[in-house]
Short mmCIF file of C-alpha atoms and ligand atoms in Angstrom, two decimals:
data_model
loop_
_atom_site.label_atom_id
_atom_site.label_comp_id
_atom_site.label_asym_id
_atom_site.label_seq_id
_atom_site.Cartn_x
_atom_site.Cartn_y
_atom_site.Cartn_z
CA MET H 1 -133.04 -87.36 98.33
CA ARG H 2 -131.24 -88.61 101.42
CA LEU H 3 -133.26 -88.94 104.79
CA ASP H 4 -131.81 -89.53 107.99
CA VAL H 5 -133.95 -89.72 111.12
CA VAL H 6 -132.45 -90.61 114.54
CA THR H 7 -135.12 -91.23 117.69
CA ILE H 8 -135.90 -93.33 120.56
CA PHE H 9 -139.07 -95.04 118.65
CA PRO H 10 -136.99 -96.24 115.48
CA GLU H 11 -140.27 -98.22 114.91
CA TYR H 12 -142.33 -95.03 115.01
CA LEU H 13 -141.30 -94.57 111.32
CA GLU H 14 -142.62 -97.23 110.15
CA PRO H 15 -144.86 -96.08 108.12
CA LEU H 16 -142.12 -94.95 105.62
CA ASN H 17 -141.93 -97.73 104.17
CA VAL H 18 -145.62 -97.28 102.84
CA SER H 19 -147.51 -95.49 99.92
CA LEU H 20 -145.93 -92.88 98.30
CA VAL H 21 -142.69 -92.54 100.12
CA GLY H 22 -142.41 -96.20 100.44
CA LYS H 23 -142.44 -96.62 96.46
CA ALA H 24 -140.18 -93.67 96.44
CA ARG H 25 -137.88 -95.32 98.69
CA ALA H 26 -138.56 -98.89 96.50
CA ARG H 27 -137.56 -96.54 93.16
CA GLY H 28 -133.91 -95.32 95.01
CA GLN H 29 -135.51 -91.74 94.48
CA LEU H 30 -135.12 -91.62 98.33
CA ASP H 31 -132.55 -92.95 100.65
CA VAL H 32 -133.60 -92.91 104.26
CA HIS H 33 -131.69 -94.31 107.38
CA VAL H 34 -133.69 -94.29 110.42
CA HIS H 35 -131.40 -94.52 113.83
CA ASP H 36 -132.15 -95.83 117.06
CA LEU H 37 -130.59 -92.73 119.43
CA ARG H 38 -130.24 -95.12 122.65
CA GLN H 39 -127.10 -96.75 120.67
CA TRP H 40 -125.18 -94.08 121.16
CA THR H 41 -125.99 -94.22 125.15
CA HIS H 42 -123.09 -95.73 127.60
CA ASP H 43 -125.10 -96.87 130.36
CA ARG H 44 -127.01 -99.66 131.20
CA HIS H 45 -130.27 -98.49 131.75
CA ASN H 46 -129.61 -96.31 127.92
CA THR H 47 -130.24 -92.95 129.14
CA VAL H 48 -131.02 -90.33 126.87
CA ASP H 49 -133.02 -87.43 129.19
CA ASP H 50 -131.93 -86.15 132.75
CA THR H 51 -133.56 -83.30 134.89
CA PRO H 52 -133.87 -79.81 133.45
CA TYR H 53 -131.38 -76.79 134.91
CA GLY H 54 -133.24 -74.58 136.77
CA GLY H 55 -135.80 -76.58 138.34
CA GLY H 56 -139.64 -77.31 136.44
CA PRO H 57 -141.30 -79.98 134.89
CA GLY H 58 -140.46 -83.06 132.52
CA MET H 59 -137.18 -84.50 131.73
CA VAL H 60 -134.53 -82.95 129.08
CA MET H 61 -132.81 -84.72 125.83
CA LYS H 62 -129.03 -85.01 126.95
CA THR H 63 -126.92 -83.34 124.76
CA GLY H 64 -124.19 -86.69 124.69
CA PRO H 65 -125.87 -89.17 122.83
CA TRP H 66 -127.46 -86.52 120.50
CA GLY H 67 -123.80 -84.99 119.72
CA GLU H 68 -122.32 -88.44 118.76
CA ALA H 69 -125.35 -89.54 116.97
CA LEU H 70 -125.31 -86.70 114.89
CA ASP H 71 -121.48 -86.79 114.73
CA GLN H 72 -121.68 -90.60 113.37
CA THR H 73 -124.37 -89.97 110.69
CA LEU H 74 -122.72 -87.27 109.31
CA ALA H 75 -119.37 -88.99 109.21
CA ASP H 76 -120.97 -91.84 107.87
CA GLY H 77 -120.93 -89.34 104.14
CA TYR H 78 -122.91 -88.57 101.64
CA ASP H 79 -122.28 -86.78 98.99
CA ALA H 80 -124.16 -84.28 99.30
CA GLY H 81 -122.31 -81.97 96.20
CA ALA H 82 -121.85 -78.54 96.82
CA HIS H 83 -124.99 -78.77 99.19
CA GLY H 84 -124.25 -80.34 102.95
CA PRO H 85 -126.95 -81.83 105.32
CA VAL H 86 -129.72 -79.34 106.63
CA LEU H 87 -130.59 -80.63 110.38
CA VAL H 88 -134.59 -80.49 110.47
CA VAL H 89 -135.60 -80.30 114.50
CA PRO H 90 -139.49 -80.47 115.04
CA THR H 91 -140.22 -78.89 117.65
CA PRO H 92 -143.84 -76.89 118.73
CA SER H 93 -141.20 -73.52 118.98
CA GLY H 94 -139.89 -74.15 115.82
CA ARG H 95 -141.19 -72.07 112.82
CA PRO H 96 -144.28 -73.03 110.98
CA PHE H 97 -144.27 -75.47 108.44
CA THR H 98 -145.62 -74.30 104.93
CA GLN H 99 -145.62 -75.34 101.14
CA GLU H 100 -142.84 -72.88 101.04
CA LEU H 101 -140.65 -74.58 103.15
CA ALA H 102 -141.49 -77.60 101.83
CA VAL H 103 -140.49 -76.77 98.67
CA GLU H 104 -137.27 -75.48 100.09
CA LEU H 105 -136.15 -78.60 102.08
CA SER H 106 -137.26 -80.89 98.88
CA GLU H 107 -134.03 -78.79 96.75
CA ARG H 108 -132.02 -80.20 99.91
CA PRO H 109 -130.24 -83.64 98.84
CA TRP H 110 -129.96 -84.55 102.61
CA LEU H 111 -132.14 -83.82 105.55
CA ILE H 112 -131.22 -85.36 108.63
CA PHE H 113 -134.02 -85.09 111.29
CA THR H 114 -134.15 -85.14 115.79
CA PRO H 115 -137.36 -85.81 116.93
CA ALA H 116 -137.53 -85.66 120.67
CA ARG H 117 -139.71 -86.78 123.31
CA TYR H 118 -140.07 -85.37 126.92
CA GLU H 119 -139.48 -81.28 126.84
CA GLY H 120 -136.87 -81.35 124.34
CA ILE H 121 -133.21 -81.49 122.89
CA ASP H 122 -130.72 -79.72 125.52
CA ARG H 123 -130.50 -76.61 123.41
CA ARG H 124 -126.19 -76.33 122.88
CA VAL H 125 -127.03 -79.57 120.18
CA MET H 126 -128.19 -77.25 117.98
CA ASP H 127 -126.16 -74.63 118.84
CA GLU H 128 -123.36 -76.86 118.05
CA TYR H 129 -124.73 -78.10 114.77
CA ALA H 130 -125.96 -74.68 113.81
CA THR H 131 -122.42 -74.12 113.45
CA ARG H 132 -121.75 -76.60 110.59
CA MET H 133 -124.68 -76.74 108.56
CA PRO H 134 -128.36 -74.49 108.57
CA VAL H 135 -130.49 -75.86 111.28
CA TYR H 136 -134.33 -75.81 110.77
CA GLU H 137 -136.19 -75.90 114.27
CA VAL H 138 -140.03 -76.46 112.17
CA SER H 139 -143.26 -76.97 113.77
CA ILE H 140 -146.09 -78.51 112.37
CA GLY H 141 -148.95 -76.74 114.21
CA ASP H 142 -150.15 -74.69 117.20
CA TYR H 143 -150.34 -78.04 119.00
CA VAL H 144 -148.18 -79.73 120.82
CA LEU H 145 -147.93 -83.68 120.07
CA ALA H 146 -146.37 -86.61 122.22
CA GLY H 147 -142.53 -86.61 120.28
CA GLY H 148 -141.40 -85.08 117.40
CA GLU H 149 -141.39 -88.62 115.22
CA ALA H 150 -145.10 -87.76 113.64
CA ALA H 151 -143.62 -84.17 112.76
CA VAL H 152 -141.31 -85.81 110.40
CA LEU H 153 -143.75 -88.12 108.81
CA VAL H 154 -145.70 -85.24 108.16
CA ILE H 155 -142.40 -83.31 106.66
CA THR H 156 -141.26 -86.18 105.11
CA GLU H 157 -144.37 -86.75 102.88
CA ALA H 158 -144.54 -83.21 101.81
CA VAL H 159 -141.26 -83.04 100.74
CA ALA H 160 -140.93 -86.54 99.11
CA ARG H 161 -144.36 -85.56 96.55
CA LEU H 162 -142.78 -82.74 95.42
CA LEU H 163 -139.03 -84.28 94.41
CA PRO H 164 -139.13 -85.17 90.87
CA GLY H 165 -140.60 -88.22 89.26
CA VAL H 166 -142.10 -88.85 92.59
CA LEU H 167 -145.97 -88.50 91.56
CA GLY H 168 -147.08 -90.35 88.69
CA ASN H 169 -148.27 -86.83 86.81
CA ALA H 170 -146.21 -83.73 88.06
CA GLU H 171 -149.13 -81.29 86.79
CA SER H 172 -150.63 -82.95 90.31
CA HIS H 173 -148.50 -80.34 92.16
CA ARG H 174 -150.02 -77.26 90.16
CA ASP H 175 -153.40 -76.89 91.93
CA ASP H 176 -152.20 -77.64 95.00
CA SER H 177 -153.91 -75.22 98.00
CA PHE H 178 -150.70 -73.37 98.62
CA ALA H 179 -149.15 -73.64 95.54
CA PRO H 180 -147.84 -70.59 93.81
CA GLY H 181 -148.81 -69.25 90.92
CA ALA H 182 -152.24 -67.67 89.76
CA MET H 183 -154.39 -69.54 92.40
CA ALA H 184 -151.36 -68.65 95.20
CA ASN H 185 -153.04 -68.22 99.07
CA LEU H 186 -156.21 -69.90 97.67
CA LEU H 187 -157.66 -72.90 98.97
CA GLU H 188 -158.73 -75.92 96.26
CA GLY H 189 -162.36 -75.89 95.96
CA PRO H 190 -164.21 -79.93 95.65
CA VAL H 191 -164.01 -81.95 94.01
CA TYR H 192 -166.11 -85.01 92.25
CA THR H 193 -165.69 -88.39 90.40
CA LYS H 194 -168.57 -91.14 88.97
CA PRO H 195 -171.11 -91.29 89.25
CA PRO H 196 -172.80 -88.14 88.63
CA GLU H 197 -175.74 -88.85 91.31
CA TRP H 198 -175.37 -90.65 94.35
CA ARG H 199 -178.29 -90.51 96.54
CA GLY H 200 -179.74 -87.54 95.79
CA HIS H 201 -176.26 -85.63 95.03
CA ALA H 202 -175.95 -84.56 91.85
CA ILE H 203 -172.56 -82.98 90.38
CA PRO H 204 -172.54 -79.57 89.08
CA ASP H 205 -173.29 -78.87 85.70
CA VAL H 206 -170.82 -76.68 84.45
CA LEU H 207 -168.24 -79.94 85.62
CA VAL H 208 -170.12 -82.01 82.66
CA SER H 209 -170.19 -78.81 79.55
CA GLY H 210 -167.20 -79.32 78.20
CA HIS H 211 -166.66 -75.72 78.51
CA HIS H 212 -163.21 -75.60 80.17
CA GLY H 213 -163.62 -71.58 80.33
CA LYS H 214 -166.71 -71.81 82.26
CA ILE H 215 -164.93 -74.97 84.59
CA ALA H 216 -161.76 -72.68 85.10
CA ARG H 217 -163.90 -70.28 86.65
CA TRP H 218 -166.32 -72.25 88.78
CA ARG H 219 -163.37 -73.74 90.22
CA ARG H 220 -161.85 -70.98 90.85
CA ASP H 221 -164.99 -68.82 92.36
CA GLU H 222 -165.26 -72.24 94.68
CA ALA H 223 -161.41 -71.77 95.47
CA PHE H 224 -162.77 -68.11 96.80
CA ARG H 225 -165.62 -69.40 98.45
CA ARG H 226 -164.01 -72.41 101.04
CA THR H 227 -160.90 -69.86 101.31
CA ALA H 228 -163.27 -67.23 102.42
CA ALA H 229 -164.95 -69.80 104.75
CA HIS H 230 -162.17 -71.45 105.89
CA ARG H 231 -159.00 -69.01 106.13
CA PRO H 232 -160.19 -65.66 106.00
CA ASP H 233 -156.35 -64.78 106.60
CA LEU H 234 -155.55 -65.97 103.10
CA ILE H 235 -158.01 -63.64 101.48
CA GLU H 236 -156.47 -60.24 103.58
CA ARG H 237 -152.88 -61.21 102.11
CA CYS H 238 -153.79 -61.95 98.32
CA ASP H 239 -152.57 -58.93 96.09
CA PRO H 240 -156.20 -57.42 94.80
CA ALA H 241 -154.05 -56.57 91.66
CA ALA H 242 -154.03 -60.18 90.91
CA PHE H 243 -157.43 -60.45 90.93
CA ASP H 244 -159.45 -59.88 87.60
CA LYS H 245 -162.99 -58.66 87.51
CA LYS H 246 -165.04 -61.44 88.32
CA ASP H 247 -162.92 -62.37 91.43
CA ARG H 248 -164.02 -59.24 92.81
CA GLU H 249 -167.23 -60.22 91.82
CA THR H 250 -167.39 -63.32 93.84
CA LEU H 251 -165.67 -61.66 96.78
CA SER H 252 -167.83 -59.01 96.90
CA ILE H 253 -170.88 -61.41 96.99
CA LEU H 254 -168.84 -63.43 99.97
CA GLY H 255 -169.03 -59.84 101.67
CA TRP H 256 -165.05 -58.85 100.84
CA ALA H 257 -164.46 -55.26 99.54
CA PRO H 258 -161.24 -53.43 99.13
CA GLU H 259 -159.93 -51.25 101.73
CA PRO H 260 -159.54 -47.98 100.21
CA GLY H 261 -156.72 -47.37 98.47
CA GLY H 262 -155.07 -50.98 100.49
CA ARG H 263 -153.95 -54.39 99.48
CA PHE H 264 -156.03 -56.13 101.12
CA TRP H 265 -159.89 -56.77 101.32
CA ARG H 266 -161.70 -56.97 104.30
CA ARG H 267 -165.24 -58.81 105.40
CA VAL H 268 -168.81 -56.26 104.75
CA GLU H 269 -170.45 -56.71 107.95
CA GLY H 270 -174.27 -58.00 107.36
CA VAL H 271 -173.33 -59.82 104.12
CA GLU H 272 -174.32 -63.75 104.22
CA GLU H 273 -172.08 -66.28 103.68
N1 ADE Y 1 -143.12 -81.59 118.66
C1 ADE Y 1 -144.50 -81.78 119.45
N2 ADE Y 1 -145.28 -80.94 119.15
C2 ADE Y 1 -144.91 -80.97 117.92
C3 ADE Y 1 -145.11 -80.06 116.73
N3 ADE Y 1 -146.16 -78.91 116.60
N4 ADE Y 1 -144.52 -79.66 115.49
C4 ADE Y 1 -143.54 -80.24 115.28
N5 ADE Y 1 -143.08 -80.83 116.50
C5 ADE Y 1 -143.63 -80.88 117.45
#
C-alpha cells in the first residue's frame, strides 16, 4: 500500500518510522511519502492560510498550495491498478472512523492524507478532487485536535495492522473489539499473563482449567460484562438472534432484557451491574 501525507508539520509524522508501521515500511509492505505543504507556496512567508470569507475567527487553508500539492502527488504516479487513490481528509466534521472503515481503507492500494491546521481547508479543494477520486472526510472522535496529523497516525496504524503479513499472527485480528463475527459489537474482555498471582491478585481459575469450551464461555461473558458497562449502545445494536441461551442469561444478570417482539435489549431498572 502507498501512503502520501501532505502537511505543514512533516516532523509530526516521524512516528510512522516506529513500531508496527515502521516495520511494515522496512519490509516494503507500506510505501510512505510525507510532503511539506509549504514547498507548494510561492511567497516569501510561505503562506498556506488566509482569513475566512464571511468573517469569523481563525484562518482557512488556501486552495492554491493544496491544489498544487495534490496535483503533483497524483502526477508522480503510482500504479494503483483498477483502484485509484482515495483522499482521506481528517476533520472533526467528518464521518466517524470505525473498524469497518479501517477495513475498507486497508483494501485500497493508495491513500492520500491531507491533515489540516487552523479552521480547515477551503471547501473547493475537497469538491475539486471529489470529481476524480473518492474523498473520505473522517473524524477520529468527538473532540477537536489542533490539527489532523495525530488523526493520520491513528488511521494509519489501524489500517496498517490489517494489511496482509503486517501482524505476525493473522489470528490476532479475530478477537479484536469491533471485528466482525460471533463477537461483533462486543468489546474484548480482560487478559492475563504470568505470574498466576501478583500482589494478592489471582488470575481467574477457568483460564488454567485447560477446558477450551469453558474458557470461550468465560471470555464471552466478560465481553458482555465490559460492553454493558462501557458501551451500552453496542448492546442495544446487537441482534438478539445472534445470542445463545447463556448469552441471554448473562445479559439478564447484567440487567438487560429483550424488548417485547423487538430486536434490541434494554437495561432493566434496579439490577446491579
Ligand atoms: N482534526 C481536528 N480534530 C479532529 C478529529 N477529531 N478527527 C480528525 N481530524 C481532526
